[in-house]
Short mmCIF file of C-alpha atoms in Angstrom, two decimals:
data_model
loop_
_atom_site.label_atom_id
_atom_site.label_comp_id
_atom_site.label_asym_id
_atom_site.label_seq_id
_atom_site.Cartn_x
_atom_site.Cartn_y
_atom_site.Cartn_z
CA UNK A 1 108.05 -50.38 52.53
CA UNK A 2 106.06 -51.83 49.79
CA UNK A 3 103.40 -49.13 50.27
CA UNK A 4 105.71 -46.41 49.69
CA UNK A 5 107.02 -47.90 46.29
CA UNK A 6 103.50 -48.18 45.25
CA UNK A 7 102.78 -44.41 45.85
CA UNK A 8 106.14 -43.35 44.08
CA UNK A 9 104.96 -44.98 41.36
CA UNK A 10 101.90 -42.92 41.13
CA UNK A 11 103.00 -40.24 41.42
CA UNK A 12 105.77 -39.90 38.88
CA UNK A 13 102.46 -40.93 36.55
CA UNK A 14 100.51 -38.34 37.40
CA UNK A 15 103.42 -35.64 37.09
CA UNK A 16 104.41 -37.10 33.54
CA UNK A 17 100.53 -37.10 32.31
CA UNK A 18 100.33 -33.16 33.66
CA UNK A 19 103.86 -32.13 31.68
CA UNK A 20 101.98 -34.33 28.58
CA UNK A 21 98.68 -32.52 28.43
CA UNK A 22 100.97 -29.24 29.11
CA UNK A 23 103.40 -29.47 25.77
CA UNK A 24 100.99 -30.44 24.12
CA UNK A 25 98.26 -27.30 24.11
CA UNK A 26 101.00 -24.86 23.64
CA UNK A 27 101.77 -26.41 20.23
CA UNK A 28 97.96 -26.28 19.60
CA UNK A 29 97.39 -23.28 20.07
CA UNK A 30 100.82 -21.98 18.36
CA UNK A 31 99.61 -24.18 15.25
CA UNK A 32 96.22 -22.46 15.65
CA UNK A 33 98.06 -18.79 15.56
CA UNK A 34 100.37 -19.73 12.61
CA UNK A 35 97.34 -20.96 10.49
CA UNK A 36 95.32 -17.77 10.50
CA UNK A 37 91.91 -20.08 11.02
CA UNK A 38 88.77 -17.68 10.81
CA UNK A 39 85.10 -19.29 11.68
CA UNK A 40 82.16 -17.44 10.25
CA UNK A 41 79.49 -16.54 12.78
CA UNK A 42 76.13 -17.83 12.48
CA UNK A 43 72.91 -18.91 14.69
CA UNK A 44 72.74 -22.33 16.05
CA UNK A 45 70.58 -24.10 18.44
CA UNK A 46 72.09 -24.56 21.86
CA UNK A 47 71.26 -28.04 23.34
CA UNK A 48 70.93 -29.18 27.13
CA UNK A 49 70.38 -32.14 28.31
CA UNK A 50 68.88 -32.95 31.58
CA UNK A 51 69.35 -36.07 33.32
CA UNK A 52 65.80 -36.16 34.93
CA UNK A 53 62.59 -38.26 34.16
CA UNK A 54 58.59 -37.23 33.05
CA UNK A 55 55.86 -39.02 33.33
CA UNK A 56 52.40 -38.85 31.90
CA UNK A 57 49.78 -39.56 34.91
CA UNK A 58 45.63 -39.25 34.65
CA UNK A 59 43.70 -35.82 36.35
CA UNK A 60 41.28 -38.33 38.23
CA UNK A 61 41.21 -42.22 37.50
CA UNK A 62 37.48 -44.29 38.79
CA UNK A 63 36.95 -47.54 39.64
CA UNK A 64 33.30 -48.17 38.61
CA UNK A 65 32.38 -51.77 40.90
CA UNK A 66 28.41 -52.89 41.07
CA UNK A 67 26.44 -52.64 43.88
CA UNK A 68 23.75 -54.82 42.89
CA UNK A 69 23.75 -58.40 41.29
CA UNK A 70 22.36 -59.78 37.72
CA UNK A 71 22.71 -60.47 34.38
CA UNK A 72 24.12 -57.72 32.31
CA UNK A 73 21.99 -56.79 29.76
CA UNK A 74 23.50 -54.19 28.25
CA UNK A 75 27.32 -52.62 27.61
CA UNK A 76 28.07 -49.60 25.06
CA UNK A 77 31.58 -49.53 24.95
CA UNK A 78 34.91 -50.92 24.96
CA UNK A 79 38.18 -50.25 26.18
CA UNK A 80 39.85 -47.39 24.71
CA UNK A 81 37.03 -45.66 23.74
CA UNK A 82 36.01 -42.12 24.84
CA UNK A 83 32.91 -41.79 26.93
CA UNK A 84 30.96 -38.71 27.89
CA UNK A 85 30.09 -37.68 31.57
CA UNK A 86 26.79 -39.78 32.21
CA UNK A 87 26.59 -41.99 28.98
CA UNK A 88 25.25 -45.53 29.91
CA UNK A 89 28.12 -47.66 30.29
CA UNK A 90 26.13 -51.14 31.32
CA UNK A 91 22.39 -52.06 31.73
CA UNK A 92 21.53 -54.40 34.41
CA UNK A 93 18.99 -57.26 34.94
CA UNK A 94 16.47 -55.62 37.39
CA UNK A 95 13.14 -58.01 37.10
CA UNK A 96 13.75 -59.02 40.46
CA UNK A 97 13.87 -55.46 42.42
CA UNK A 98 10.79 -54.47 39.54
CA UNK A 99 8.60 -57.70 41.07
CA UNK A 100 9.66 -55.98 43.94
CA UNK A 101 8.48 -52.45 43.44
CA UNK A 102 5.08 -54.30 42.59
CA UNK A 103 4.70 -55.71 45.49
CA UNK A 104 5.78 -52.59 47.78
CA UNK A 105 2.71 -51.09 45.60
CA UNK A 106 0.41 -54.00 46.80
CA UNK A 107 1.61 -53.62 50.20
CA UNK A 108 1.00 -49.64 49.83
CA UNK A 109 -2.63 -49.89 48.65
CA UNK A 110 -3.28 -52.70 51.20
CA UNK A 111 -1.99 -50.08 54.44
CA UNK A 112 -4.33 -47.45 52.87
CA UNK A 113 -6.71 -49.20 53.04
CA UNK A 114 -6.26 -50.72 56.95
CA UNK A 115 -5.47 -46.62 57.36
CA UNK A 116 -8.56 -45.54 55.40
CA UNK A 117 -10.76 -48.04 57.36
CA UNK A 118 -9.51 -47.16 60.75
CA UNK A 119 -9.68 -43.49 59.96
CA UNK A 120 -13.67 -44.17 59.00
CA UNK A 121 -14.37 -46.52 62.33
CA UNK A 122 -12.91 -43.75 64.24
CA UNK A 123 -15.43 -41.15 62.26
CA UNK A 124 -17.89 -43.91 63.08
CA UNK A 125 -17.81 -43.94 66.93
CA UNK A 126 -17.77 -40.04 66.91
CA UNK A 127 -20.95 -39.85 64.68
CA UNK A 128 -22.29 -42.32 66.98
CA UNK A 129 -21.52 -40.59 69.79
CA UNK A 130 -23.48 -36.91 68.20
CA UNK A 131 -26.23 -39.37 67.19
CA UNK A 132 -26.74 -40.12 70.96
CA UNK A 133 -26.75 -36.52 71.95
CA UNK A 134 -29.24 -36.01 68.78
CA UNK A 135 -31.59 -38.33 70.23
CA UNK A 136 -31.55 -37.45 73.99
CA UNK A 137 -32.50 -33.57 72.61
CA UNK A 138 -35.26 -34.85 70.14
CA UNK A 139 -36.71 -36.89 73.17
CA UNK A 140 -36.21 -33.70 75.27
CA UNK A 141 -38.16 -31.67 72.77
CA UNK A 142 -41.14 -34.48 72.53
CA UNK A 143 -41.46 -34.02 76.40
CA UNK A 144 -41.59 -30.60 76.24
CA UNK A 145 -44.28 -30.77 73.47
CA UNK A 146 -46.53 -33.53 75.32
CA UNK A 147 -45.92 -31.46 78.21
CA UNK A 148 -47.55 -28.99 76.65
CA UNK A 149 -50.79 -30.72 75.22
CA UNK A 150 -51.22 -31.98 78.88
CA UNK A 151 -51.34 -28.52 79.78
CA UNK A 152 -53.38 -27.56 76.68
CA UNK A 153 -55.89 -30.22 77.85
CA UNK A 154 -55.92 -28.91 81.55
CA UNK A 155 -56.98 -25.51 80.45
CA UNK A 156 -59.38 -26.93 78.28
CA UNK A 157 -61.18 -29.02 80.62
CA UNK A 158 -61.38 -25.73 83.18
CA UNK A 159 -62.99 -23.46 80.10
CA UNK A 160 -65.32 -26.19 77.67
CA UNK A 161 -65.91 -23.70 75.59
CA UNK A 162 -64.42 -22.56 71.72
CA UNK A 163 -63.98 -18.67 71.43
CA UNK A 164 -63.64 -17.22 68.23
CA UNK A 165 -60.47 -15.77 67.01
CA UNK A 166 -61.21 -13.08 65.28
CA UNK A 167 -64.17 -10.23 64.62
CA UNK A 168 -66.43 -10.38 61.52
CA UNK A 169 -69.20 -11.95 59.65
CA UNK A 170 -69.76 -15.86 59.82
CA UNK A 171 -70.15 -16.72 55.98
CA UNK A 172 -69.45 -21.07 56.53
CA UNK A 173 -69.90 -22.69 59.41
CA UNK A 174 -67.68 -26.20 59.55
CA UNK A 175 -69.44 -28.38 61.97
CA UNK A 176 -72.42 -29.64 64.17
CA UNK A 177 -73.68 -30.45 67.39
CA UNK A 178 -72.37 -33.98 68.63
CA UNK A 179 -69.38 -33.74 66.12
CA UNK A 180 -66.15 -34.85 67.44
CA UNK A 181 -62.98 -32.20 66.92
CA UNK A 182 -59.16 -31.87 67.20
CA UNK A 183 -57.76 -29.30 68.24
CA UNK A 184 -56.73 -26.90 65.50
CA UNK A 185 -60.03 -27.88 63.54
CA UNK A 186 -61.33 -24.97 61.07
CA UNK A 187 -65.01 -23.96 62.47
CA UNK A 188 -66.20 -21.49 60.84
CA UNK A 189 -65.23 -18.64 57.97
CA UNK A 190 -65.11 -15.47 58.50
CA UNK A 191 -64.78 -12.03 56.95
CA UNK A 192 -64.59 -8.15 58.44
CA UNK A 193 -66.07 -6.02 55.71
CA UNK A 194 -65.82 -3.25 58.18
CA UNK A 195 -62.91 -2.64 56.94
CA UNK A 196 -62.10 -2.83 52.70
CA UNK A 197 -58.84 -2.51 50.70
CA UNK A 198 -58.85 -1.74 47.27
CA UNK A 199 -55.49 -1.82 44.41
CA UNK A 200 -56.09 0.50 42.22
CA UNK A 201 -53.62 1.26 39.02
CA UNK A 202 -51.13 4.43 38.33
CA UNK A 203 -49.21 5.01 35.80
CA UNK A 204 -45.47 4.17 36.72
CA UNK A 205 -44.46 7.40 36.91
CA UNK A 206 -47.21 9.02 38.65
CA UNK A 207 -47.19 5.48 41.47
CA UNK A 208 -43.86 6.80 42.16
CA UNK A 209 -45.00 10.39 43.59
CA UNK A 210 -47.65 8.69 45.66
CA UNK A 211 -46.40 7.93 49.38
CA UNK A 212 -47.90 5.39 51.75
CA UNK A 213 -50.36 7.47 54.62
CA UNK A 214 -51.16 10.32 52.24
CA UNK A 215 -55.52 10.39 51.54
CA UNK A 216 -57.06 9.44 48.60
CA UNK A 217 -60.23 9.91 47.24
CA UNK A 218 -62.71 6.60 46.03
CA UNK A 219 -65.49 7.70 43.59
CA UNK A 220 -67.94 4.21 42.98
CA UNK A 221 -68.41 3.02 39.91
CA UNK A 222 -71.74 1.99 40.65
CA UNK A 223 -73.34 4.93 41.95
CA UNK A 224 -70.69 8.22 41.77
CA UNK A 225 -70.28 8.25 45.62
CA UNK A 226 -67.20 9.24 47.38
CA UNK A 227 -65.32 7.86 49.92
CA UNK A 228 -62.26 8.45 51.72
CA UNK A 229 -59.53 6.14 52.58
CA UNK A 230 -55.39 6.13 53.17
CA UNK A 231 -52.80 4.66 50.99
CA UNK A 232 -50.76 1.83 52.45
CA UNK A 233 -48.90 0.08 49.82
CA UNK A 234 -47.11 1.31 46.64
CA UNK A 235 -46.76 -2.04 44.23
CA UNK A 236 -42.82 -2.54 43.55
CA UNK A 237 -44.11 -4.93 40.62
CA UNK A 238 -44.36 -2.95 37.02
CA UNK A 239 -47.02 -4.04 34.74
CA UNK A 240 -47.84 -3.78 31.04
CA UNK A 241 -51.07 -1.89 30.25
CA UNK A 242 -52.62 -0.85 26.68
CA UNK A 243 -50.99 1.82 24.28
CA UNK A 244 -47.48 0.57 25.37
CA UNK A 245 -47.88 1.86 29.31
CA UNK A 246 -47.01 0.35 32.03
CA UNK A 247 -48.44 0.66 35.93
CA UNK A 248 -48.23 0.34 39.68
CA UNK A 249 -50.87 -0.98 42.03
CA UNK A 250 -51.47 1.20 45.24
CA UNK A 251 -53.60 -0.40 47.88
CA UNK A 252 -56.13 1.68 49.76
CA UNK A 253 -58.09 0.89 52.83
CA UNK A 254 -60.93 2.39 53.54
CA UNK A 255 -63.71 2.33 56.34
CA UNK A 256 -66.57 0.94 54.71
CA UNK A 257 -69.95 3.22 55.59
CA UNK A 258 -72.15 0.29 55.30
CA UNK A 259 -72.93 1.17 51.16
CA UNK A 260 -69.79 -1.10 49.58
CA UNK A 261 -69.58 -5.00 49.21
CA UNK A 262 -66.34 -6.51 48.25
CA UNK A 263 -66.22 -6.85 44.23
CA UNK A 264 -67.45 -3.23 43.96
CA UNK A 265 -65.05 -0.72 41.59
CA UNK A 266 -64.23 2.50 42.20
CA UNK A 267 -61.81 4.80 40.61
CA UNK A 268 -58.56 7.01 43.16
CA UNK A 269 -57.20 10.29 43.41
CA UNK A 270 -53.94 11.08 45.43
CA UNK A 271 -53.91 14.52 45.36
CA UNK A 272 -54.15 15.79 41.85
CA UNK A 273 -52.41 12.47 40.50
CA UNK A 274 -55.66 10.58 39.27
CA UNK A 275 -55.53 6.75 38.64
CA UNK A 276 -55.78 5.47 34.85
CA UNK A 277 -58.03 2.41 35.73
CA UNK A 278 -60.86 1.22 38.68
CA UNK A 279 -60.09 -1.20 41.07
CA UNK A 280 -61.79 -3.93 42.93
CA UNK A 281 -62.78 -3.81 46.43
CA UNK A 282 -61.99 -6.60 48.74
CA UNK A 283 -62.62 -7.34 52.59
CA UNK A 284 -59.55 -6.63 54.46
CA UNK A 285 -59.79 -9.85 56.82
CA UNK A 286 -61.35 -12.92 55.12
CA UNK A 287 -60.30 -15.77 57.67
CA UNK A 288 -61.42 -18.92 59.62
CA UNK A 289 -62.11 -19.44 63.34
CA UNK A 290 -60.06 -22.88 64.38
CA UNK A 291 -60.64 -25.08 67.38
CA UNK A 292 -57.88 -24.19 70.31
CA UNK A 293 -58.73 -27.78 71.84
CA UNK A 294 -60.52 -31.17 70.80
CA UNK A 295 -63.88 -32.63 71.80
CA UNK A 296 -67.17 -33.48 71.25
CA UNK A 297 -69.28 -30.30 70.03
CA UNK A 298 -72.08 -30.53 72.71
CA UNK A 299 -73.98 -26.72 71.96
CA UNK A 300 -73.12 -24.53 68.76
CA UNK A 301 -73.98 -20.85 69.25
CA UNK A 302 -72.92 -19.16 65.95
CA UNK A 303 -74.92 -19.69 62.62
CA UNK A 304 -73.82 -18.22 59.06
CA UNK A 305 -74.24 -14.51 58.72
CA UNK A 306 -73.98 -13.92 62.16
CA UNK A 307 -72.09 -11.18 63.43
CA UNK A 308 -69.05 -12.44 66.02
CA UNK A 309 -66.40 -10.67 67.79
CA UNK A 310 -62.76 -11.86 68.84
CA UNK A 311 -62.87 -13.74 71.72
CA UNK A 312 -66.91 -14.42 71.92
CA UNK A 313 -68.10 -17.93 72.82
CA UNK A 314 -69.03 -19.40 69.93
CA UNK A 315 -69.54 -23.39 70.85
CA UNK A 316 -69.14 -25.72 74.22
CA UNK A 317 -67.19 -29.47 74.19
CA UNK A 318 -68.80 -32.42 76.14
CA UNK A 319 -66.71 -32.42 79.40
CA UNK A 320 -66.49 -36.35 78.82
CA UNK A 321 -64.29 -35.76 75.84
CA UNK A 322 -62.46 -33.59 77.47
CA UNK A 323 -61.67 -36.26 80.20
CA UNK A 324 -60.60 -38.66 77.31
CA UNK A 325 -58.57 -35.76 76.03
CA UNK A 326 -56.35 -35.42 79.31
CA UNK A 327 -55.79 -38.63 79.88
CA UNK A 328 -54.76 -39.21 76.23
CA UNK A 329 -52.21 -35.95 76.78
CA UNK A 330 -51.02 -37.54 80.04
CA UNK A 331 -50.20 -41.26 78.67
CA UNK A 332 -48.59 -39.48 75.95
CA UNK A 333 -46.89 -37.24 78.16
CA UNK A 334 -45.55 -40.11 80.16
CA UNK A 335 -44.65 -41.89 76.84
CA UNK A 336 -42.46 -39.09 75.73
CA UNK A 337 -40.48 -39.11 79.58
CA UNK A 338 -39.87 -42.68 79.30
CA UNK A 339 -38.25 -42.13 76.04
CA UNK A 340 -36.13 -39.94 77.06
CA UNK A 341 -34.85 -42.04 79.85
CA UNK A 342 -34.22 -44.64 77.54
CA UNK A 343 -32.50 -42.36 74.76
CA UNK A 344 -30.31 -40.91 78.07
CA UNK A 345 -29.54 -44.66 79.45
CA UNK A 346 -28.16 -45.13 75.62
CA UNK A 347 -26.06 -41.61 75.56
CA UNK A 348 -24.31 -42.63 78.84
CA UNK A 349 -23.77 -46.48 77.51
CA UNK A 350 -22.01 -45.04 74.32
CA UNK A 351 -20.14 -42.30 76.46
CA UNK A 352 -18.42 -44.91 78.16
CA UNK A 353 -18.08 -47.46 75.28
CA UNK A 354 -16.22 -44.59 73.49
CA UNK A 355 -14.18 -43.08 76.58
CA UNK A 356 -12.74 -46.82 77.15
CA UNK A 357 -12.39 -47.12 73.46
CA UNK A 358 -10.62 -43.90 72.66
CA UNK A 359 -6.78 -44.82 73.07
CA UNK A 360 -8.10 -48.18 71.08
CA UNK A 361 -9.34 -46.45 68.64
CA UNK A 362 -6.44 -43.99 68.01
CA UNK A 363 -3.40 -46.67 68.78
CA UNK A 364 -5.32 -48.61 65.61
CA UNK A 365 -5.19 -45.22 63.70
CA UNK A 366 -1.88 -44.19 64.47
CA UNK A 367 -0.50 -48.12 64.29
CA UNK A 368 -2.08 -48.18 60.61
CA UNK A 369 -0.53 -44.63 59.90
CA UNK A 370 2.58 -46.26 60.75
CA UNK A 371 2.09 -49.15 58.68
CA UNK A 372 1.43 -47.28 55.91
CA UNK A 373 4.26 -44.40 56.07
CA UNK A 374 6.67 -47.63 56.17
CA UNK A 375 5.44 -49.42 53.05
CA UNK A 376 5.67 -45.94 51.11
CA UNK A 377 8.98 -45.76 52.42
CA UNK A 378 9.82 -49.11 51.81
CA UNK A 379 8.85 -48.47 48.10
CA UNK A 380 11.20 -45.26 47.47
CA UNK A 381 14.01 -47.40 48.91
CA UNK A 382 13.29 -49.65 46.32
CA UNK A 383 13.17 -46.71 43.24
CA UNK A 384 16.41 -45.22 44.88
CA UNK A 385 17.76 -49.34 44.66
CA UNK A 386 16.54 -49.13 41.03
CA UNK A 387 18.87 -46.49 39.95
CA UNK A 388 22.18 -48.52 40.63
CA UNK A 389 20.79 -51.06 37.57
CA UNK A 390 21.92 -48.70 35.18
CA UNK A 391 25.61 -47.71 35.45
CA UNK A 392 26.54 -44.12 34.01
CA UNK A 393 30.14 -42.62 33.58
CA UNK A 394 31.12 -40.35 36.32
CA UNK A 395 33.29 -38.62 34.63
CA UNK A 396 34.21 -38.17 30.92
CA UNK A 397 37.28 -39.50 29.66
CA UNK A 398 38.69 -43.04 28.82
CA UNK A 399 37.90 -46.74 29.05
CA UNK A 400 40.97 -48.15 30.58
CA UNK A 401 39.77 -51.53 31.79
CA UNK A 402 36.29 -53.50 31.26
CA UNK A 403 36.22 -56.45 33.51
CA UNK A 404 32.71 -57.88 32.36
CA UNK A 405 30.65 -57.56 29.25
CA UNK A 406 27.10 -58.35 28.13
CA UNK A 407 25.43 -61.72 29.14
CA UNK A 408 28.01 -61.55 32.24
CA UNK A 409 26.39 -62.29 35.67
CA UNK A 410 27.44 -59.74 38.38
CA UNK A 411 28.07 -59.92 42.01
CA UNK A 412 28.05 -56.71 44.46
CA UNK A 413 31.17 -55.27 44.63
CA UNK A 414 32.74 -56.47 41.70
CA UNK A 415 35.18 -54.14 39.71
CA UNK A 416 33.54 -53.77 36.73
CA UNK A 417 35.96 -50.93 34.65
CA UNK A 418 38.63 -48.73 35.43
CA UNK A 419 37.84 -45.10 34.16
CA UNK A 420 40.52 -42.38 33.38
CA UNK A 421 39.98 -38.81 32.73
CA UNK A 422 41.86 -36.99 29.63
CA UNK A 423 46.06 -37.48 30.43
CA UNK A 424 48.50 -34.81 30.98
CA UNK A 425 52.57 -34.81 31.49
CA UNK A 426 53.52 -34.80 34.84
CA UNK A 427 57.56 -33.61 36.04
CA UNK A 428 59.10 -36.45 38.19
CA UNK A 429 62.92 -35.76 39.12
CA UNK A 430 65.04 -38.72 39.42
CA UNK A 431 65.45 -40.35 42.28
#
């Protein structure tokens, strides 16, 4: 019952507030009519508002924190100011990762050296090793040489006698009877003027139409006699004669007939291209006759101006030097063999020595490789360390927050500054 009075009673208010508002805007707008009100039309701003919020938020905000410890020596800037991408924002004490750096250098040069060293022992035992095989073929070749002598001797004891080398005149002789010889000992000169050569100048361009085997004609100085003979050199040297000419040497050999001694001159035709000096005879062979085996000289059958002929007997050795000289080849002989044995023996003991030392060897090279990559390595962890003593922006924009300044002492990790870049407006709606 109460209820319902109460709703009555609202209602009746409502219905007399509607008939109210009613009455009254029809005499509003009949007053409006009967006043004849004019508004003049002009522009005006229209305004809306917006019940909504905007907020202004940084494009990237940094937290800049240390990762290393120290003193701060250094700080640039201050909060609110503007800072570039990469300018030096703070400087840190770094004496302690320098000292360091130092001694990762020590340590570096130390390695190399243990590397170097191990590197050059290794070089050692391989040089060692070619030495070895050096020796065993130089005390091969000394065997084969005393080998020989023995042989030498051998022969020499079944022929006594010294034959002479070559065919000429005996001009010198060396030795005596009852003299004792090596082998290889000079006995006698000799010289074949049987045969004679003679250089005789052309001028340099008729030397060069003269051709080695073509006949030339010798006319003696001496007496105007002719004599025949072959070309068999043209001289490649070019040499400065009087009146500004220059000239070749052709050699000639010639059988001599018995009439010309070396040091006689004689003038040459080749053809019809004549020579424009004389030349000077000279024997073609001028030589010596040497020992083929040592001894005593017990007979001497040659004397000087003799006449000899390759391969003649020219003087007999005592057979008792001969004895002497095989027994001398065969203790030598023996000498050499031993040596060899003992230069073998030594190849085999450093074979082994450096098969068993081998993996020694190159576990100490490769251990002191390793040694020495890590220090190096070591050392550009320290550099790369380094950098993080001097702090740079990341980004440019503005100091927000600085946390420590200079003479501050750092820990790792601490927040050092709060970095924001440049600000724009950002459209929140309300909530």
């Amino acid at each position: 019952m109460k209820n319902h009075k109460i709703w009555s009673a609202v209602i009746c208010i409502v219905l007399a507030l509607v008939l109210f508002i009613g009455i009254s805007t029809v005499r509003l707008g009949k007053k409006l009519e009967d006043s004849n009100l004019l508004i003049k039309v002009e522009k005006r701003d229209i305004e809306e508002k917006i019940n909504d919020s905007t907020v202004v938020e940084p494009n990237n905000e940094y937290s800049i924190t240390a990762n290393v410890t120290g003193e701060i020596l250094d700080d640039p800037f201050e909060e609110g100011d503007t800072v570039q991408k990469g300018d030096l924002m703070y400087t840190i004490d770094a004496s302690t990762i320098e000292n360091s750096i130092q001694s990762a250098d020590i340590a570096i040069a130390k390695a190399k050296k243990n590397y170097d060293d191990a590197i050059n022992e290794n070089s050692k035992t391989v040089r060692d090793t070619a030495t070895s095989a050096s020796s065993v073929e130089s005390a091969r070749i000394a065997v084969d040489k005393a080998q020989q002598a023995y042989n030498d001797a051998l022969k020499a004891r079944d022929d006594l006698s010294l034959k002479s080398n070559h065919t000429g005149i005996v001009t010198e002789i060396h030795i005596s009877e009852g003299d004792t010889i090596a082998a290889g000992t000079k006995i006698a000169d000799i010289i074949d003027n049987s045969k004679l050569k003679i250089k005789v100048p052309f001028n340099t361009a008729d030397a060069d139409n003269v051709h080695v085997g073509e006949a030339a004609d010798l006319t003696l100085t001496k007496n105007g006699s002719s004599v025949r003979g072959v070309v068999t050199e043209i001289g490649a040297l070019v040499e400065s004669g009087s009146g500004f000419t220059s000239y070749k040497k052709v050699t000639i050999e010639v059988d001599n007939p018995g009439a010309i001694s070396s040091g006689d001159t004689a003038t040459a035709m080749v053809g019809d291209i004549a020579c424009n000096d004389a030349g000077t005879f000279e024997n073609l062979t001028e030589d010596s006759i040497t020992a083929s085996s040592g001894g005593k000289i017990s007979s001497l059958y040659i004397s000087e101006n003799s006449h000899v002929y390759n391969g003649e007997k020219i003087a007999m050795l005592d057979s008792d030097s001969v004895e002497s000289q095989i027994s001398s080849a065969l203790l030598s002989l023996n000498d050499a063999n031993q040596a060899l044995e003992r230069a073998k023996i030594q190849q085999n003991t450093s074979n082994a020595t450096t098969s068993l030392g081998d993996d020694k060897l190159n576990s100490a090279v490769k251990t002191a490789k390793m040694t020495y990559d890590d220090a190096v390595l070591s050392k550009e962890k320290l550099l790369k360390q380094l950098e993080d003593y001097t702090i740079k922006a990341p980004i440019s924009g503005t100091v927000v927050t600085k946390n420590k300044k200079k003479g501050d002492n750092l820990g790792s990790g601490y927040l050092l500054l709060l970095l924001t870049a440049h600000r724009e407006a950002v459209h929140r709606p309300l909530s």
